[in-house]
Amino acid sequence: MMVIVCVDSLTISQQSRKQVYYYVSSYTIELLMKLLRGIQHFSAFDKGVVATIGNFDGVHLGHQNLIRTLEKKANDLKLPLVLILFEPQPREYFQREKAPARLSSLREKLDVLGSCQIDYVYCFKFNNTLAQTYAADFARTYLFFTLNVKYLLVGEDFRFGKDREGDVNLLKKLGSEYACDVSIYSNFCINENRISSTRIRTALQHGDLNTAAKYLGRPYSICGRILHGDGRGRQWGIPTANLALHRYSLPLQGVFVVRARVASQMVYGVANIGRRPTVDGSKNILEVHLFDFDLSIYGELMQVFFLHKLRDEVKFTSVDALIAQIYDDIVAAKEFLRNCNEKTSISTLGVDLSAG
């Protein structure tokens, strides 16, 4: 059982409780989960915990290797494993739309983390109070007093606290005062390339889905709930499932061959992610046209795996030109699926995309 604990400073306001409940109640993985509210629930950590802290954006192979290292340490010390993250991510709080495009929502992070041997995910609501907390105060209050961390593993460039004043050296100094062993995690590399969220983001921006999948350990995907659209696609004979994207910016844009998990099925299709400049252009949306699929799926959660980029978004001179291009995209997507051994390429990543 993985326990999700969400904390708004030292207490949780009624508003943040509702927000926290939304995250967990809409999160669908085959795993028993329990939501604890409030810092008082951590009195059980008398013997301590092993922990790590960070954004874990994308939960890529580097993150997964770090977690495996912690799993072994937790087993050796016979202590619970705690993963600490922030929502929103700190750079999103400070920079808003100028922050790097997020790879994964909280729900998507938890989906991947659910397959790891993590006992607790301790999620801080990043707000002004936390932003103004000095690094030493944060470490003492949360890491040592509250969680009683006995072993902490962080990256060498980890920074925290007001004005990012805290670093590994401060953690080591404070750790010695509270009997906590602070260790530095070495970079995880493939072919001498350091795996990082930034590298994955760059690969996605350039349409290099193979490199992104190699670093993630799975095809890149986005998950969301299917909303009612304007019905325009159905009028054109090209019905789409529309997913709202609650992100300041997108890690990828354009038209893609996709495979979607929805209603206990896996279905191929073609998707557009972006602002739809020809018909709207006001907000980001993910539209998916599923091949040979006719079920009503409004309100369902859909996970969309991006397999191959067909083209960038384009503002067409007319709606008729757009419709003609969409039909061409469908033909191109089906041709790609016929000509590639897509199932084999995905299975080599250790990802099971079978139905159900």
Coordinates of C-alpha atoms in Angstrom, one line a residue:
M1 CA 0.0 0.0 0.0
M2 CA 1.3 3.4 -0.9
V3 CA 0.1 6.3 1.3
I4 CA -0.4 9.7 -0.3
V5 CA 0.1 12.6 2.2
C6 CA -0.5 16.2 1.1
V7 CA 0.6 19.0 3.3
D8 CA -0.1 22.8 3.2
S9 CA 2.6 24.2 5.4
L10 CA 2.1 22.8 8.9
T11 CA -1.6 22.4 8.5
I12 CA -4.0 21.8 5.7
S13 CA -6.7 24.3 4.9
Q14 CA -10.2 23.3 4.0
Q15 CA -9.6 24.5 0.4
S16 CA -6.4 22.5 0.0
R17 CA -8.2 19.4 1.5
K18 CA -10.7 19.5 -1.3
Q19 CA -7.9 19.9 -3.9
V20 CA -6.0 17.0 -2.4
Y21 CA -9.0 14.8 -2.4
Y22 CA -9.5 15.6 -6.1
Y23 CA -6.0 14.4 -6.9
V24 CA -6.4 11.1 -5.2
S25 CA -10.0 10.3 -6.0
S26 CA -9.4 10.8 -9.7
Y27 CA -6.2 8.8 -9.7
T28 CA -6.8 5.4 -11.2
I29 CA -4.2 2.7 -10.8
E30 CA -4.7 -0.9 -9.6
L31 CA -3.3 -0.2 -6.1
L32 CA -4.9 0.2 -2.7
M33 CA -4.3 3.8 -1.5
K34 CA -5.1 5.8 1.6
L35 CA -5.2 9.5 2.0
L36 CA -3.9 11.0 5.2
R37 CA -4.5 14.7 6.0
G38 CA -2.3 16.7 8.3
I39 CA 1.1 16.5 9.8
Q40 CA -0.1 14.7 13.0
H41 CA -0.2 11.4 11.2
F42 CA 3.5 11.1 11.2
S43 CA 4.0 10.3 14.9
A44 CA 4.4 6.7 13.8
F45 CA 7.8 7.4 12.4
D46 CA 9.6 6.9 15.8
K47 CA 12.3 4.7 14.3
G48 CA 12.8 7.0 11.3
V49 CA 12.5 6.8 7.6
V50 CA 14.7 6.8 4.5
A51 CA 13.7 9.6 2.1
T52 CA 14.4 11.5 -1.1
I53 CA 13.1 14.9 -2.2
G54 CA 12.6 16.5 -5.6
N55 CA 10.2 17.2 -8.5
F56 CA 10.4 13.8 -10.1
D57 CA 9.0 15.3 -13.3
G58 CA 8.5 12.4 -15.7
V59 CA 9.7 9.8 -13.2
H60 CA 12.3 8.8 -15.8
L61 CA 14.9 6.1 -15.6
G62 CA 17.2 8.2 -13.4
H63 CA 14.5 8.7 -10.9
Q64 CA 13.6 5.1 -11.0
N65 CA 17.2 4.1 -10.4
L66 CA 17.4 6.4 -7.4
I67 CA 14.2 4.9 -6.0
R68 CA 15.6 1.4 -6.4
T69 CA 18.7 2.5 -4.5
L70 CA 16.4 3.8 -1.7
E71 CA 14.4 0.6 -1.7
K72 CA 17.5 -1.4 -0.9
K73 CA 18.5 1.0 1.8
A74 CA 15.0 0.9 3.3
N75 CA 15.1 -2.9 3.3
D76 CA 18.5 -2.9 4.9
L77 CA 17.5 -0.5 7.7
K78 CA 14.0 -1.9 8.0
L79 CA 12.5 1.6 7.7
P80 CA 9.7 3.1 5.6
L81 CA 10.6 4.7 2.3
V82 CA 9.3 8.3 1.9
L83 CA 9.3 10.3 -1.4
I84 CA 8.8 14.0 -1.0
L85 CA 7.6 16.2 -3.8
F86 CA 5.9 19.6 -4.4
E87 CA 2.7 20.6 -6.1
P88 CA 2.9 22.9 -8.0
Q89 CA 6.5 22.4 -8.9
P90 CA 8.5 25.3 -7.4
R91 CA 9.5 26.8 -10.8
E92 CA 5.8 26.8 -11.8
Y93 CA 5.0 28.7 -8.7
F94 CA 7.6 31.4 -9.4
Q95 CA 7.7 31.5 -13.2
R96 CA 4.1 30.4 -14.2
E97 CA 4.0 30.2 -18.0
K98 CA 7.7 30.8 -18.3
A99 CA 8.5 27.7 -16.3
P100 CA 9.8 24.6 -18.2
A101 CA 7.0 22.6 -19.7
R102 CA 5.8 19.9 -17.2
L103 CA 6.3 16.3 -18.3
S104 CA 3.8 14.8 -15.9
S105 CA 0.9 15.8 -13.7
L106 CA 0.7 14.7 -10.1
R107 CA -1.7 11.9 -11.2
E108 CA 0.8 10.8 -13.8
K109 CA 3.7 10.8 -11.4
L110 CA 1.7 8.7 -8.9
D111 CA 0.7 6.3 -11.6
V112 CA 4.4 5.4 -12.3
L113 CA 5.4 5.6 -8.6
G114 CA 2.7 3.1 -7.8
S115 CA 4.8 0.4 -9.3
C116 CA 7.7 1.2 -7.0
Q117 CA 8.1 0.0 -3.4
I118 CA 7.4 3.4 -1.9
D119 CA 5.5 3.5 1.4
Y120 CA 4.6 7.2 1.5
V121 CA 4.5 10.0 -1.0
Y122 CA 4.7 13.2 1.0
C123 CA 3.4 16.0 -1.2
F124 CA 3.8 19.6 -0.1
K125 CA 1.5 22.3 -1.5
F126 CA 4.1 24.8 -2.7
N127 CA 2.8 28.2 -1.6
N128 CA 4.1 31.5 -0.4
T129 CA 4.6 30.2 3.1
L130 CA 6.8 27.4 1.9
A131 CA 8.6 29.7 -0.6
Q132 CA 9.6 32.0 2.3
T133 CA 10.8 29.2 4.6
Y134 CA 14.5 29.3 5.2
A135 CA 16.3 26.1 4.2
A136 CA 17.5 25.2 7.7
D137 CA 14.0 25.7 9.1
F138 CA 12.5 23.5 6.4
A139 CA 15.1 20.8 7.0
R140 CA 14.6 20.8 10.8
T141 CA 10.8 21.1 10.8
Y142 CA 9.9 18.7 8.1
L143 CA 12.8 16.4 7.4
F144 CA 14.2 15.8 10.9
F145 CA 11.4 16.7 13.5
T146 CA 8.4 15.5 11.5
L147 CA 9.6 12.7 9.3
N148 CA 12.6 11.7 11.5
V149 CA 14.7 11.0 8.3
K150 CA 17.6 8.7 9.1
Y151 CA 18.9 8.4 5.5
L152 CA 18.4 11.1 2.8
L153 CA 19.4 10.6 -0.8
V154 CA 19.5 13.7 -3.1
G155 CA 21.0 14.8 -6.3
E156 CA 24.3 16.7 -6.2
D157 CA 22.7 19.9 -7.6
F158 CA 19.7 19.8 -5.2
R159 CA 18.7 23.2 -3.8
F160 CA 15.9 24.2 -1.5
G161 CA 14.6 26.8 0.9
K162 CA 14.0 30.6 0.5
D163 CA 16.1 31.9 -2.5
R164 CA 17.4 28.3 -3.0
E165 CA 19.9 28.9 -0.2
G166 CA 20.0 25.3 0.9
D167 CA 22.3 22.7 -0.7
V168 CA 23.8 19.3 0.0
N169 CA 26.4 20.8 2.3
L170 CA 23.8 22.3 4.5
L171 CA 21.9 19.0 4.6
K172 CA 25.0 17.2 5.6
K173 CA 25.8 19.7 8.3
L174 CA 22.2 19.5 9.7
G175 CA 22.1 15.7 9.2
S176 CA 25.1 15.3 11.5
E177 CA 23.1 17.1 14.2
Y178 CA 20.1 14.8 13.8
A179 CA 21.8 11.4 13.2
C180 CA 20.8 11.5 9.5
D181 CA 23.1 10.1 6.9
V182 CA 22.9 12.4 3.8
S183 CA 24.1 10.9 0.6
I184 CA 24.5 12.2 -2.9
Y185 CA 23.0 10.4 -5.9
S186 CA 25.3 10.0 -8.9
N187 CA 23.9 10.9 -12.3
F188 CA 22.3 8.0 -14.2
C189 CA 23.6 7.8 -17.8
I190 CA 22.8 6.0 -21.0
N191 CA 25.7 5.9 -23.5
E192 CA 27.4 8.6 -21.4
N193 CA 24.3 10.9 -21.7
R194 CA 23.0 12.0 -18.4
I195 CA 19.3 11.3 -18.1
S196 CA 17.3 14.3 -17.0
S197 CA 13.9 15.8 -17.3
T198 CA 15.5 18.6 -19.4
R199 CA 16.9 16.2 -21.9
I200 CA 13.5 14.5 -22.2
R201 CA 11.8 17.8 -22.6
T202 CA 14.2 18.8 -25.4
A203 CA 13.7 15.5 -27.2
L204 CA 9.9 15.9 -27.1
Q205 CA 10.1 19.5 -28.3
H206 CA 12.1 18.2 -31.4
G207 CA 9.6 15.4 -32.0
D208 CA 12.2 12.8 -31.0
L209 CA 9.8 10.4 -29.3
N210 CA 12.3 7.4 -29.4
T211 CA 14.9 9.3 -27.3
A212 CA 12.2 10.4 -24.9
A213 CA 10.9 6.9 -24.5
K214 CA 14.4 5.5 -24.1
Y215 CA 15.1 7.9 -21.2
L216 CA 11.6 7.5 -19.6
G217 CA 11.6 3.7 -19.9
R218 CA 8.2 3.9 -21.6
P219 CA 6.5 5.9 -24.4
Y220 CA 5.7 9.4 -23.4
S221 CA 2.0 9.7 -22.5
I222 CA -0.5 12.2 -21.2
C223 CA -3.5 11.3 -19.1
G224 CA -6.7 13.3 -18.7
R225 CA -10.5 13.2 -18.4
I226 CA -12.5 13.3 -21.6
L227 CA -14.6 16.4 -22.0
H228 CA -17.5 17.5 -24.2
G229 CA -16.1 19.5 -27.1
D230 CA -17.9 21.7 -29.6
G231 CA -18.9 18.8 -31.8
R232 CA -17.0 20.2 -34.7
G233 CA -15.1 17.0 -35.4
R234 CA -18.2 14.9 -35.4
Q235 CA -19.8 17.3 -37.9
W236 CA -16.7 16.7 -40.2
G237 CA -17.0 12.9 -39.8
I238 CA -13.9 12.9 -37.6
P239 CA -15.1 12.5 -34.0
T240 CA -12.5 13.3 -31.3
A241 CA -12.0 12.7 -27.6
N242 CA -11.0 16.0 -26.1
L243 CA -8.7 16.2 -23.1
A244 CA -8.2 19.5 -21.2
L245 CA -4.5 20.2 -20.4
H246 CA -4.0 21.8 -17.1
R247 CA -0.5 23.0 -17.8
Y248 CA 1.1 26.4 -18.3
S249 CA 2.9 25.1 -21.4
L250 CA 3.2 21.9 -23.4
P251 CA 6.3 19.6 -23.7
L252 CA 5.2 18.8 -27.3
Q253 CA 3.0 20.1 -29.9
G254 CA 1.7 18.9 -33.3
V255 CA 0.0 15.9 -34.9
F256 CA 0.9 12.4 -33.7
V257 CA 0.2 8.8 -34.2
V258 CA -1.0 7.6 -30.8
R259 CA -2.3 4.6 -28.9
A260 CA -4.8 5.3 -26.2
R261 CA -5.9 3.4 -23.1
V262 CA -9.6 4.1 -22.5
A263 CA -12.6 2.1 -21.3
S264 CA -10.3 -1.0 -20.7
Q265 CA -9.2 -1.0 -24.3
M266 CA -6.1 0.0 -26.2
V267 CA -6.9 1.8 -29.5
Y268 CA -4.8 3.4 -32.1
G269 CA -5.5 6.9 -33.5
V270 CA -4.2 10.2 -34.5
A271 CA -4.0 13.2 -32.2
N272 CA -3.5 16.9 -32.3
I273 CA -2.0 18.6 -29.2
G274 CA -1.8 22.4 -29.1
R275 CA -4.0 25.5 -29.6
R276 CA -5.8 24.6 -32.9
P277 CA -4.8 27.9 -34.6
T278 CA -7.2 27.5 -37.5
V279 CA -10.4 27.2 -35.4
D280 CA -9.6 28.6 -32.0
G281 CA -6.1 29.2 -30.8
S282 CA -7.1 30.3 -27.3
K283 CA -6.1 27.4 -25.1
N284 CA -4.1 24.2 -25.2
I285 CA -6.1 21.0 -25.8
L286 CA -5.4 17.4 -26.8
E287 CA -7.8 16.0 -29.4
V288 CA -7.7 12.3 -30.2
H289 CA -9.4 10.6 -33.2
L290 CA -9.6 6.9 -32.4
F291 CA -9.6 4.4 -35.3
D292 CA -12.6 1.9 -35.4
F293 CA -14.0 3.0 -32.1
D294 CA -17.6 3.9 -31.4
L295 CA -18.1 3.9 -27.6
S296 CA -19.4 6.8 -25.5
I297 CA -16.5 7.8 -23.3
Y298 CA -17.3 11.2 -22.0
G299 CA -16.0 11.6 -18.4
E300 CA -13.7 8.6 -18.8
L301 CA -9.9 8.9 -18.1
M302 CA -7.8 8.4 -21.1
Q303 CA -4.0 7.8 -21.3
V304 CA -2.6 8.8 -24.7
F305 CA 0.8 7.3 -25.7
F306 CA 2.7 9.3 -28.4
L307 CA 4.3 7.0 -30.9
H308 CA 5.3 9.1 -33.9
K309 CA 5.1 12.7 -35.0
L310 CA 3.5 13.4 -38.3
R311 CA 3.7 17.2 -38.5
D312 CA 3.7 20.5 -36.7
E313 CA 0.5 22.5 -36.0
V314 CA -0.4 24.8 -38.9
K315 CA -2.9 27.6 -39.3
F316 CA -4.7 26.8 -42.5
T317 CA -6.3 29.3 -44.8
S318 CA -9.7 27.7 -44.5
V319 CA -11.6 25.1 -42.6
D320 CA -11.9 23.0 -45.7
A321 CA -8.1 22.9 -46.1
L322 CA -7.9 21.8 -42.4
I323 CA -10.4 19.0 -42.9
A324 CA -8.5 17.8 -46.0
Q325 CA -5.3 17.8 -44.0
I326 CA -6.8 15.8 -41.1
Y327 CA -7.9 13.1 -43.6
D328 CA -4.4 13.0 -45.0
D329 CA -3.1 12.7 -41.4
I330 CA -5.3 9.7 -40.8
V331 CA -4.0 8.0 -43.9
A332 CA -0.4 8.8 -42.9
A333 CA -1.0 7.5 -39.4
K334 CA -2.5 4.2 -40.7
E335 CA 0.3 3.9 -43.1
F336 CA 2.9 4.3 -40.4
L337 CA 1.2 1.6 -38.3
R338 CA 1.2 -0.8 -41.2
N339 CA 4.8 -0.2 -42.0
C340 CA 6.4 -0.3 -38.5
N341 CA 6.8 -3.0 -36.0
E342 CA 5.4 -0.7 -33.3
K343 CA 4.5 -3.5 -30.9
T344 CA 8.0 -4.8 -30.8
S345 CA 9.5 -1.4 -30.4
I346 CA 7.3 -0.7 -27.4
S347 CA 7.9 -4.1 -25.8
T348 CA 11.6 -3.5 -25.8
L349 CA 11.0 -0.7 -23.4
G350 CA 9.3 -3.1 -21.0
V351 CA 5.9 -1.5 -21.4
D352 CA 2.7 -3.6 -21.4
L353 CA 0.2 -1.9 -23.6
S354 CA -2.1 -4.8 -23.9
A355 CA -5.8 -4.2 -23.4
G356 CA -7.0 -4.2 -19.8

